[in-house]
PDB file of C-alpha atoms in Angstrom:
ATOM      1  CA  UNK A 278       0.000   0.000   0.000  1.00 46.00           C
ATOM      2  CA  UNK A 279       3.055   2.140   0.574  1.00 46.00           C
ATOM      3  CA  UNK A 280       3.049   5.522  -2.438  1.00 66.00           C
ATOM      4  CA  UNK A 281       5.013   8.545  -2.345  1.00 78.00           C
ATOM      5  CA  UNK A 282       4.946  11.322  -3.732  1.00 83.00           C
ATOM      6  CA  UNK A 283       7.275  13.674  -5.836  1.00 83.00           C
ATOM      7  CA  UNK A 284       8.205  16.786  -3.137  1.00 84.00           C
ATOM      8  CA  UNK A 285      10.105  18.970  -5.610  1.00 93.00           C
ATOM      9  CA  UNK A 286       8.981  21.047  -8.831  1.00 96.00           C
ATOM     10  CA  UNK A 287      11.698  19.485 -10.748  1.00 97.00           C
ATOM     11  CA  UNK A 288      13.294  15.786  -9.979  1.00 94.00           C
ATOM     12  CA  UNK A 289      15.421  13.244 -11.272  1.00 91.00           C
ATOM     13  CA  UNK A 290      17.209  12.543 -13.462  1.00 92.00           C
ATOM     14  CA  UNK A 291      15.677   8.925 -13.758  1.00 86.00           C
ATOM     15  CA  UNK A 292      15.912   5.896 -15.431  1.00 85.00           C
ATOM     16  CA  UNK A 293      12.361   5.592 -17.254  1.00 77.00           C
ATOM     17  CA  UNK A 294      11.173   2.336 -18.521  1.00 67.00           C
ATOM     18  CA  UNK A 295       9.889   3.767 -21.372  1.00 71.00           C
ATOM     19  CA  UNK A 296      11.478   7.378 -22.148  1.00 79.00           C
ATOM     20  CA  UNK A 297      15.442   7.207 -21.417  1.00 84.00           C
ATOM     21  CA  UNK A 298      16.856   9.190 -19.407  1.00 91.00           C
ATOM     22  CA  UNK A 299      14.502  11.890 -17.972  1.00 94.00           C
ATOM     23  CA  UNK A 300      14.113  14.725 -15.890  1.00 97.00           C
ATOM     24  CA  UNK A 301      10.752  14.933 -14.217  1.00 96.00           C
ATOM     25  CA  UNK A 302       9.143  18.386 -13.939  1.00 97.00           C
ATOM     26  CA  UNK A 303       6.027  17.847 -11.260  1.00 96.00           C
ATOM     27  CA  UNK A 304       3.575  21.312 -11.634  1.00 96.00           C
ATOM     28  CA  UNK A 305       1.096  19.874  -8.865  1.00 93.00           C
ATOM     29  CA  UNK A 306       1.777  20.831  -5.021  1.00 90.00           C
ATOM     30  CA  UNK A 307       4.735  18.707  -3.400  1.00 89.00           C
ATOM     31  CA  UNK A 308       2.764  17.801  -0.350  1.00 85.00           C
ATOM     32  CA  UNK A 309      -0.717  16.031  -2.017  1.00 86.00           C
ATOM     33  CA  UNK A 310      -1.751  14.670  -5.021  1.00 91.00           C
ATOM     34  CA  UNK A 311      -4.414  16.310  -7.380  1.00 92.00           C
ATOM     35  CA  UNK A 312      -5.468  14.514 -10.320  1.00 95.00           C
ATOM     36  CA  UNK A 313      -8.955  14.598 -12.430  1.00 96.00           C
ATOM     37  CA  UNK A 314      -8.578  10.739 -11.771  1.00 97.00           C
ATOM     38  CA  UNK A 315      -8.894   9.075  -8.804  1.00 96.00           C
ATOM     39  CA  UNK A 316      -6.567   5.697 -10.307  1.00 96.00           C
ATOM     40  CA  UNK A 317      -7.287   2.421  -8.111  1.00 96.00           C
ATOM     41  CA  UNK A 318      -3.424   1.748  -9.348  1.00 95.00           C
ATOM     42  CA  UNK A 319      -1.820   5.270  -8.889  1.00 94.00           C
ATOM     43  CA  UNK A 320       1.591   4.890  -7.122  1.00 90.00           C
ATOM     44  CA  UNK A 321       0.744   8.393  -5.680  1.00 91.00           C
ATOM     45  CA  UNK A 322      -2.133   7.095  -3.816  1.00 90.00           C
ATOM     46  CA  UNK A 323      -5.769   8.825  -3.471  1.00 92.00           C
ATOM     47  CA  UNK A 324      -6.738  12.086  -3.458  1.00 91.00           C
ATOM     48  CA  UNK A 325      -7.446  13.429  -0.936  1.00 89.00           C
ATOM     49  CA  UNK A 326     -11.115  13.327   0.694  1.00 81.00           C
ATOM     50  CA  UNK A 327     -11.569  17.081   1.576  1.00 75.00           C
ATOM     51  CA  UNK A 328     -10.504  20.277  -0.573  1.00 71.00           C
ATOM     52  CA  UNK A 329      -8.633  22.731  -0.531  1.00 70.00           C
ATOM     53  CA  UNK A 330      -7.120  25.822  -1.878  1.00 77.00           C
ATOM     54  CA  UNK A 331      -4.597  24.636  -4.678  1.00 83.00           C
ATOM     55  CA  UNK A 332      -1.350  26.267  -4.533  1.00 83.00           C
ATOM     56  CA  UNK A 333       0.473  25.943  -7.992  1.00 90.00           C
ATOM     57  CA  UNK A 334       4.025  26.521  -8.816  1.00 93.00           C
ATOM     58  CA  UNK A 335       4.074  30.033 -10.263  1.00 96.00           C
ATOM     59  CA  UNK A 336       4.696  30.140 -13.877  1.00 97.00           C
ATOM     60  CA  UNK A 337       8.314  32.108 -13.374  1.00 98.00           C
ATOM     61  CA  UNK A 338       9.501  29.740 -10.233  1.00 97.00           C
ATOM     62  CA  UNK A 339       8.976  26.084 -12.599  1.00 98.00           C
ATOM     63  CA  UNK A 340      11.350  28.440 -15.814  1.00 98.00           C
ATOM     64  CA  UNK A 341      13.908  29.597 -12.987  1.00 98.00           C
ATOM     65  CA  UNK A 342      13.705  25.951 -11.150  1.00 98.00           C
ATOM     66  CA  UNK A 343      14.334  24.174 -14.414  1.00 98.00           C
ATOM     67  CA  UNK A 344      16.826  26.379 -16.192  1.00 98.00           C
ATOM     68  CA  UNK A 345      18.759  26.411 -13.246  1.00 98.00           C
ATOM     69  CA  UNK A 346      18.996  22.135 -13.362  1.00 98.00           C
ATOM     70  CA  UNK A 347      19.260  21.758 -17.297  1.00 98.00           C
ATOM     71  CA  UNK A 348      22.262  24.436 -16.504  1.00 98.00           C
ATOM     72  CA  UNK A 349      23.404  22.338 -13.502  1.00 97.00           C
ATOM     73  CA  UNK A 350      23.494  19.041 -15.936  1.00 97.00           C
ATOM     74  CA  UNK A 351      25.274  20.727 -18.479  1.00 97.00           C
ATOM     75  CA  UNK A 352      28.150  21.509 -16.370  1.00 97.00           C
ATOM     76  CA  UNK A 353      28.171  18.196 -14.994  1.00 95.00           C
ATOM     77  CA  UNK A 354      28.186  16.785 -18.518  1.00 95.00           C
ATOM     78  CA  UNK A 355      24.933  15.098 -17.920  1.00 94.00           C
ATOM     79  CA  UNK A 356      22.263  15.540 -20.862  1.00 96.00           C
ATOM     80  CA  UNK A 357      18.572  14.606 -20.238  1.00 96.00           C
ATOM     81  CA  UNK A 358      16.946  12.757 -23.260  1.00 96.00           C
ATOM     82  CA  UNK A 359      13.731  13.888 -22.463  1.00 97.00           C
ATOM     83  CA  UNK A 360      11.993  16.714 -20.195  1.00 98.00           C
ATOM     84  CA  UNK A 361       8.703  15.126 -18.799  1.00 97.00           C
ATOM     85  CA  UNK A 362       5.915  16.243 -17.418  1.00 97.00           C
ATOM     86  CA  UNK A 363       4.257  13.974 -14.357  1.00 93.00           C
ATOM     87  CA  UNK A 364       4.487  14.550 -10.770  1.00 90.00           C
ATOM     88  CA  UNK A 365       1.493  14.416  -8.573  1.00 93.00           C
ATOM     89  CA  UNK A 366      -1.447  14.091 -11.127  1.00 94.00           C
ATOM     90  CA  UNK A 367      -2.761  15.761 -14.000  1.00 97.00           C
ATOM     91  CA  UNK A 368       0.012  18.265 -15.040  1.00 97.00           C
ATOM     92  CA  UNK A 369      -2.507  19.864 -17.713  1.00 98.00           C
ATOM     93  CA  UNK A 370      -4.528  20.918 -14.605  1.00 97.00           C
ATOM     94  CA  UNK A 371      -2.438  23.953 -14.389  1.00 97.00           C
ATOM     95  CA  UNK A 372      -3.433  26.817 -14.714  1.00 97.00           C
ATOM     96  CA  UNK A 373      -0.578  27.952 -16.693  1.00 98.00           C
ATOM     97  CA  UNK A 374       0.325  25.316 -18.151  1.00 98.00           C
ATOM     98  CA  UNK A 375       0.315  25.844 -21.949  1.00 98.00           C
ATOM     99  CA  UNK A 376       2.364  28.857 -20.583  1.00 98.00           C
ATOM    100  CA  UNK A 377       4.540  26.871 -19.335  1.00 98.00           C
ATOM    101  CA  UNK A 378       4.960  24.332 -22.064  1.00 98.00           C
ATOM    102  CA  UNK A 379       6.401  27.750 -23.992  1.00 98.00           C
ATOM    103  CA  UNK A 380       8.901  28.344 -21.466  1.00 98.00           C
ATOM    104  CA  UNK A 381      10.137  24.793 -21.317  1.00 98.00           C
ATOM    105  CA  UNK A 382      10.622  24.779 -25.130  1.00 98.00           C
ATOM    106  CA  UNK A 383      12.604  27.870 -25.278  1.00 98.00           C
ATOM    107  CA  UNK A 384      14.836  26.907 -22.715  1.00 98.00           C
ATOM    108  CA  UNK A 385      15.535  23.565 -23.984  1.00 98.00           C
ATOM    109  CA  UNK A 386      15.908  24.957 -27.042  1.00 98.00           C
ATOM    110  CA  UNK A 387      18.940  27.145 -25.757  1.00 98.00           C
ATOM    111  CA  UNK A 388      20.412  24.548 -23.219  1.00 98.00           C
ATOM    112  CA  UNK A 389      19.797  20.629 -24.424  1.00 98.00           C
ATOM    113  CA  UNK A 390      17.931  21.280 -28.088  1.00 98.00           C
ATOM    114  CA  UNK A 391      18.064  17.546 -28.838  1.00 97.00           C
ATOM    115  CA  UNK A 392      16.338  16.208 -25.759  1.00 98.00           C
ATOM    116  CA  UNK A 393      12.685  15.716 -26.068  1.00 98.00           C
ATOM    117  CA  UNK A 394       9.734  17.143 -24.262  1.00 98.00           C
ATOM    118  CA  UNK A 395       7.157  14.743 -23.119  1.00 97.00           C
ATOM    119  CA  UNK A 396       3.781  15.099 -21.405  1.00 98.00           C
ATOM    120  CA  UNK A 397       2.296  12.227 -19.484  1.00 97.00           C
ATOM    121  CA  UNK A 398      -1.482  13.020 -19.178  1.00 98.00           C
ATOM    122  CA  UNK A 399      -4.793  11.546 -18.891  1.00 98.00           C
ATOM    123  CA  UNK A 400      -6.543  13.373 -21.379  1.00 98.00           C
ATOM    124  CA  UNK A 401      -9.274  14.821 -19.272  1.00 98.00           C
ATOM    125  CA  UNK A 402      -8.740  18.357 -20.133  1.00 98.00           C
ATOM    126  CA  UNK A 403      -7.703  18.127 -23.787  1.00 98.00           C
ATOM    127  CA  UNK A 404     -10.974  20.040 -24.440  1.00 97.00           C
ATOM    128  CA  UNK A 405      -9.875  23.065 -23.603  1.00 98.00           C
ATOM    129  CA  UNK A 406      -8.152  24.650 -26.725  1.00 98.00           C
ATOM    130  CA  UNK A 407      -4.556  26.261 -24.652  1.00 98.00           C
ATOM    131  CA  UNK A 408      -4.007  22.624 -23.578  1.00 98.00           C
ATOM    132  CA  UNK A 409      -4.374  20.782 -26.721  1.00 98.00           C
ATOM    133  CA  UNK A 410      -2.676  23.447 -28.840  1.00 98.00           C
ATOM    134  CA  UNK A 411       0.376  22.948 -26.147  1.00 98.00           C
ATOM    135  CA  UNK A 412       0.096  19.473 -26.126  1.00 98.00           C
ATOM    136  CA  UNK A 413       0.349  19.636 -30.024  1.00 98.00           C
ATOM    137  CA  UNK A 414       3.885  21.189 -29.620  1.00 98.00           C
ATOM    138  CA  UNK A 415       5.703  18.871 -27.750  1.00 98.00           C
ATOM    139  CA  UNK A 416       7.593  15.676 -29.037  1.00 97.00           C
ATOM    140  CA  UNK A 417       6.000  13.015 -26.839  1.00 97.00           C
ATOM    141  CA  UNK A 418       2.467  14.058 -26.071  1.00 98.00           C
ATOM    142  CA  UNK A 419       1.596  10.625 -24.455  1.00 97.00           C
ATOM    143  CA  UNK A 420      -2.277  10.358 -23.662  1.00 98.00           C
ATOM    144  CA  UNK A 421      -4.096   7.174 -21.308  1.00 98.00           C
ATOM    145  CA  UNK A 422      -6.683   4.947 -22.421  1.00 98.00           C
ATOM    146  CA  UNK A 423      -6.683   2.310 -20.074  1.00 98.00           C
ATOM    147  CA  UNK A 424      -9.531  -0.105 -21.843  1.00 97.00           C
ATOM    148  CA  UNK A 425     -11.907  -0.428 -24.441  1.00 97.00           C
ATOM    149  CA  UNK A 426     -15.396  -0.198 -22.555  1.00 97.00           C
ATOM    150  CA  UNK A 427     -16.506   3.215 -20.592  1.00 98.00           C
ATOM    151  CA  UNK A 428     -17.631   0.991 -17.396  1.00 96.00           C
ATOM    152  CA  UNK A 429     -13.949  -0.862 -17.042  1.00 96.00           C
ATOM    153  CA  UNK A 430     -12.011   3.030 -17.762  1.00 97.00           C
ATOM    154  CA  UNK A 431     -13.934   4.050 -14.784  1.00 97.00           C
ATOM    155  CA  UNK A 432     -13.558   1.439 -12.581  1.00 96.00           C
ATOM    156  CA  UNK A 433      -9.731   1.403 -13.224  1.00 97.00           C
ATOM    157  CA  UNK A 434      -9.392   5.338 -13.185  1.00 97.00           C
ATOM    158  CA  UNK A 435     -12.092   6.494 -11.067  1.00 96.00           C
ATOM    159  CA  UNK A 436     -12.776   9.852 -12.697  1.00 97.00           C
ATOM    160  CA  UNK A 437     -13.611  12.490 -10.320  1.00 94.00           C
ATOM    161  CA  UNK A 438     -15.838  14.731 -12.573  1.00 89.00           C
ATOM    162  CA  UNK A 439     -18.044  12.611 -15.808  1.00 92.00           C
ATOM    163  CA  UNK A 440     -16.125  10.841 -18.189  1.00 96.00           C
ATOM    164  CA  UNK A 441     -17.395   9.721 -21.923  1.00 97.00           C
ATOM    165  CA  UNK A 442     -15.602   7.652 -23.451  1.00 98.00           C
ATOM    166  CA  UNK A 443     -17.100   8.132 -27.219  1.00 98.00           C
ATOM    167  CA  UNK A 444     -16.366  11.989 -26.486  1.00 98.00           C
ATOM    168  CA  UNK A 445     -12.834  11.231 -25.023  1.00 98.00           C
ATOM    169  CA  UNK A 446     -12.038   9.043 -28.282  1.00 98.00           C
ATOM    170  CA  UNK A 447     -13.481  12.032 -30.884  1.00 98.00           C
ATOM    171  CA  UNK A 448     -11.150  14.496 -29.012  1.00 98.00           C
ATOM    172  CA  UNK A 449      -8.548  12.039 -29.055  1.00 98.00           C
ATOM    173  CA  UNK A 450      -8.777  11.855 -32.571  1.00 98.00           C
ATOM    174  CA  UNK A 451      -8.169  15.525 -33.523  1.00 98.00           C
ATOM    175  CA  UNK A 452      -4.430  15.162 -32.703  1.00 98.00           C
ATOM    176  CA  UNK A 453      -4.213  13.527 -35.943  1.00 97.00           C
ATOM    177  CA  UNK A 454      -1.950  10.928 -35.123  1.00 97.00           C
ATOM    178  CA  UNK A 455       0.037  13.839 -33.101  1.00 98.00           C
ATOM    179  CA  UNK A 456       0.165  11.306 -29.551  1.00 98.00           C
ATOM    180  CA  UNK A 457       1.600   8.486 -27.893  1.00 98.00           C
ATOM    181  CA  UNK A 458      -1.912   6.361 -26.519  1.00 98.00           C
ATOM    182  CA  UNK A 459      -0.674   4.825 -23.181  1.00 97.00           C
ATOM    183  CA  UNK A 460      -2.616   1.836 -21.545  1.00 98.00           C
ATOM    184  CA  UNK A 461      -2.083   0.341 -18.212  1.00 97.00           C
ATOM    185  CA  UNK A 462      -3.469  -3.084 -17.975  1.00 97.00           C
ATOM    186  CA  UNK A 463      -3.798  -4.928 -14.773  1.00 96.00           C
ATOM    187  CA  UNK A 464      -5.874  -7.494 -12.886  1.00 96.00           C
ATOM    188  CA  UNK A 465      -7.373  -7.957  -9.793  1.00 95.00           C
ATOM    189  CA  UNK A 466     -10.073  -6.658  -7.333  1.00 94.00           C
ATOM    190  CA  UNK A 467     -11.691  -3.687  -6.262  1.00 93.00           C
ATOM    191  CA  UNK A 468     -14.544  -3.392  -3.916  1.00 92.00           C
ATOM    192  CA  UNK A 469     -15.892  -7.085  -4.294  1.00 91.00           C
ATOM    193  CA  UNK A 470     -15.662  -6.416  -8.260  1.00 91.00           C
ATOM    194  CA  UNK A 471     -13.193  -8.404 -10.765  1.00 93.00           C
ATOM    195  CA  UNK A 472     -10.931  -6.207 -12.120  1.00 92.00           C
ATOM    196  CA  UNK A 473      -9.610  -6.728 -15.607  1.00 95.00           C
ATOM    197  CA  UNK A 474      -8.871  -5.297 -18.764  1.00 97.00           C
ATOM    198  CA  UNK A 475      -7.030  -7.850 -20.792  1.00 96.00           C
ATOM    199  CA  UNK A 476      -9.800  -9.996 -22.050  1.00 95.00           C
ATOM    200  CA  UNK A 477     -10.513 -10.418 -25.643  1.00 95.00           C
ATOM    201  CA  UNK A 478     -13.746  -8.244 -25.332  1.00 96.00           C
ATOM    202  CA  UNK A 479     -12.251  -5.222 -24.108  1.00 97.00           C
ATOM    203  CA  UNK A 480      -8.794  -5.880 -26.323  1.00 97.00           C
ATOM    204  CA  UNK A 481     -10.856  -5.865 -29.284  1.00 98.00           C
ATOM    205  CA  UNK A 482     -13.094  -2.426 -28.358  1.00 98.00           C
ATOM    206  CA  UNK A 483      -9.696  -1.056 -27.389  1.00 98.00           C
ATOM    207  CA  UNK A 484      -8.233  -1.561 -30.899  1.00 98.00           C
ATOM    208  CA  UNK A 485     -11.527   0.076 -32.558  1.00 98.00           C
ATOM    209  CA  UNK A 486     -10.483   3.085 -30.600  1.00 98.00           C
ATOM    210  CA  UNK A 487      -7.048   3.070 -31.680  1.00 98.00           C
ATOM    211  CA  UNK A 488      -8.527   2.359 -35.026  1.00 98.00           C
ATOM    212  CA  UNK A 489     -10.330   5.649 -34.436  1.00 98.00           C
ATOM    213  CA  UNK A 490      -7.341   7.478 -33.127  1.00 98.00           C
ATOM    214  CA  UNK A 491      -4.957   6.811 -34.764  1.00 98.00           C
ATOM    215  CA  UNK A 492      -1.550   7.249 -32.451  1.00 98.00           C
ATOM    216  CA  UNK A 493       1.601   7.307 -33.942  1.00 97.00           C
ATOM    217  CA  UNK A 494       2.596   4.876 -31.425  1.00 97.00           C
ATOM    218  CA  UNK A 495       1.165   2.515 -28.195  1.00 98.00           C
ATOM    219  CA  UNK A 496       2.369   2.093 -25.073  1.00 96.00           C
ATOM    220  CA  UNK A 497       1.385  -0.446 -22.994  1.00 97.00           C
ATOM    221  CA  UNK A 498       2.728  -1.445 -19.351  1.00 95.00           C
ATOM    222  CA  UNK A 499       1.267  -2.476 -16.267  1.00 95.00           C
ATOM    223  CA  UNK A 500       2.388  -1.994 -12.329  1.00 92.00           C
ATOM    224  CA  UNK A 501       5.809  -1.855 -10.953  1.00 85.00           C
ATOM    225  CA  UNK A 502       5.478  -0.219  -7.959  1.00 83.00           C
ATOM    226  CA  UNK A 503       2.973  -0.232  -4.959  1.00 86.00           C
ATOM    227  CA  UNK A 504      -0.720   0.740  -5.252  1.00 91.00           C
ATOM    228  CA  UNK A 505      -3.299   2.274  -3.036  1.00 90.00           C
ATOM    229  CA  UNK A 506      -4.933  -1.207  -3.576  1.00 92.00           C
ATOM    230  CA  UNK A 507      -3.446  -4.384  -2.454  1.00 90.00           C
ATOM    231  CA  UNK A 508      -5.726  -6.453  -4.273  1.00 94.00           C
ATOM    232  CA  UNK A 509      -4.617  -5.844  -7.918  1.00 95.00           C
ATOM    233  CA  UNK A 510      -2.020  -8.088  -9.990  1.00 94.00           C
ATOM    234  CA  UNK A 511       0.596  -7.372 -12.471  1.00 94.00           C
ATOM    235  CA  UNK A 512      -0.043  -8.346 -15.935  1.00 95.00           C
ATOM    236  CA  UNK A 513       2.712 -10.956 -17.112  1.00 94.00           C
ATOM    237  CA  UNK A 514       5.301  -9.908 -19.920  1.00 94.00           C
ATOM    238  CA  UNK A 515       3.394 -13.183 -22.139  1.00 95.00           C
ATOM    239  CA  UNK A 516       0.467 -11.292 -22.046  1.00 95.00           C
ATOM    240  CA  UNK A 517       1.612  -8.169 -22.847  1.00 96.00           C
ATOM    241  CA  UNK A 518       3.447  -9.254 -25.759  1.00 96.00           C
ATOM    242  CA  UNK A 519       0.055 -11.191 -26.566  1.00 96.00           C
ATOM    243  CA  UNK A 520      -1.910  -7.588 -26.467  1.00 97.00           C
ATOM    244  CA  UNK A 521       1.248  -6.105 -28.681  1.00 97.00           C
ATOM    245  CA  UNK A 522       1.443  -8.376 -31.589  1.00 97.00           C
ATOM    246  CA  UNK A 523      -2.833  -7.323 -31.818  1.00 98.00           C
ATOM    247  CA  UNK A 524      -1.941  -3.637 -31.777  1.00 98.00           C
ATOM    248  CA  UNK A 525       1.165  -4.334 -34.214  1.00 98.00           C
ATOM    249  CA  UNK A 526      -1.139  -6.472 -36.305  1.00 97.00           C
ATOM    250  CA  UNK A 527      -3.967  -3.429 -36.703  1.00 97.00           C
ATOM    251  CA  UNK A 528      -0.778  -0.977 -38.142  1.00 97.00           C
ATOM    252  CA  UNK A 529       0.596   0.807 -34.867  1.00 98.00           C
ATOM    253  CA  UNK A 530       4.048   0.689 -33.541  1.00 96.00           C
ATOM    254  CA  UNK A 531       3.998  -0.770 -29.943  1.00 96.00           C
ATOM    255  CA  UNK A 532       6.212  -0.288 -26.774  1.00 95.00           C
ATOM    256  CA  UNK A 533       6.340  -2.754 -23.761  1.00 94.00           C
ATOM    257  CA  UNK A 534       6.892  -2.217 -20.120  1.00 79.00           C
ATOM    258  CA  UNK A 535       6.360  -5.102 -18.223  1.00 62.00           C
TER     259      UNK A 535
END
């Protein structure tokens, strides 16, 4: 049950499993975690049961914060290959945030112009236009869809607002192949309920989406750290590689971290 949480605006570098070698950038407040999702599977943990007044990372202090590291790496010699955006939730909830999505590009244009910028989101506020126009400017724009029925996405990802899935796959859509889809899949139990979203049924609704989508490339990974649920199950690397060859098979390019 153990999670943590990131307690600095920028951390790392890391190791990722599926980007290289990466320094995080976390735009939610180091001390909870807010996120449009509630994820049974989240290694941040919950949200938390009462509000309260948000306190974002100005604008200026996440451009000083992270010039000041790419400038640290530099001199150490160190080069990032990717800036990424994750942290404690939904980084698009910012309020600045396609401001800041400017600054980041400017100053890794002027410090490490071949690293990559990468957003991990969960695509819950790509309907406002200043997200999805920043989202459209960054290399790795990497978007969740974590099944192929609306009933399964909500039980895995626990939405804290509506969520519709036909509406989230149209949006989805409009990046015209401009995104990474991303798809945790996992198994177990939640509440009394069976949770699963591996089986043939949702694998093949899942592919009509990507159908529908049309990402340059898929993602797909399950757990490797603790969850706020003790009752879920990693999905094994044979089964993974059994959902891959299905997405290579319908035309997409497919990444695995098991």
């Amino acid at each position: 049950m153990a999670t943590f949480l990131f307690d600095k605006i920028i951390f790392g570098p890391v190791k990722s499993r599926r980007l290289g070698v990466s320094l995080g950038i976390n735009l939610l407040p180091n001390d909870s975690k807010l996120c449009s999702f509630n994820c049974i599977y989240c290694e941040c943990g919950w949200n938390p049961e009462e509000t309260y007044k948000v306190n974002f990372h100005p604008r200026a202090v996440v451009k000083e914060k992270l010039e000041q590291k790419l400038n640290e790496m530099k001199n150490q010699g160190e080069a990032p290959d990717v800036i990424t955006f994750a942290g404690n939730g939904e980084p698009c909830m910012h309020p600045e945030f396609a401001g800041i999505i400017d600054d980041t590009i400017e100053i890794r244009n002027l410090i490490f112009p071949e690293a990559r910028i990468a957003v991990l989101s969960n695509a819950t506020m790509i309907h406002k236009p200043d997200v999805f126009d920043a989202l459209n400017k960054v290399e790795d724009n990497i978007l969740k869809l974590d099944g192929g029925k609306e009933e399964t996405i909500i039980a895995l990802d626990q939405p804290v607002g509506t969520f519709n899935l036909e509406k989230t796959v149209d949006l989805l859509s409009k990046f015209n192949g401009n995104l990474t889809i991303q798809t945790l899949f996992i198994k177990g139990e939640y509440k009394g309920e069976s949770i699963d979203n591996t089986s043939q049924e949702e694998i093949d609704l899942w592919l009509e989406h990507l159908k529908k989508i049309q990402p340059r490339e898929v993602m797909i990974y399950t757990i490797s750290r603790d969850t706020p649920v003790e009752t879920l199950r990693r999905v094994e690397l044979e089964d993974l590689e059994r959902i891959a060859k299905m997405v290579e098979d319908a035309g997409f390019s497919t990444q695995i971290s098991a």
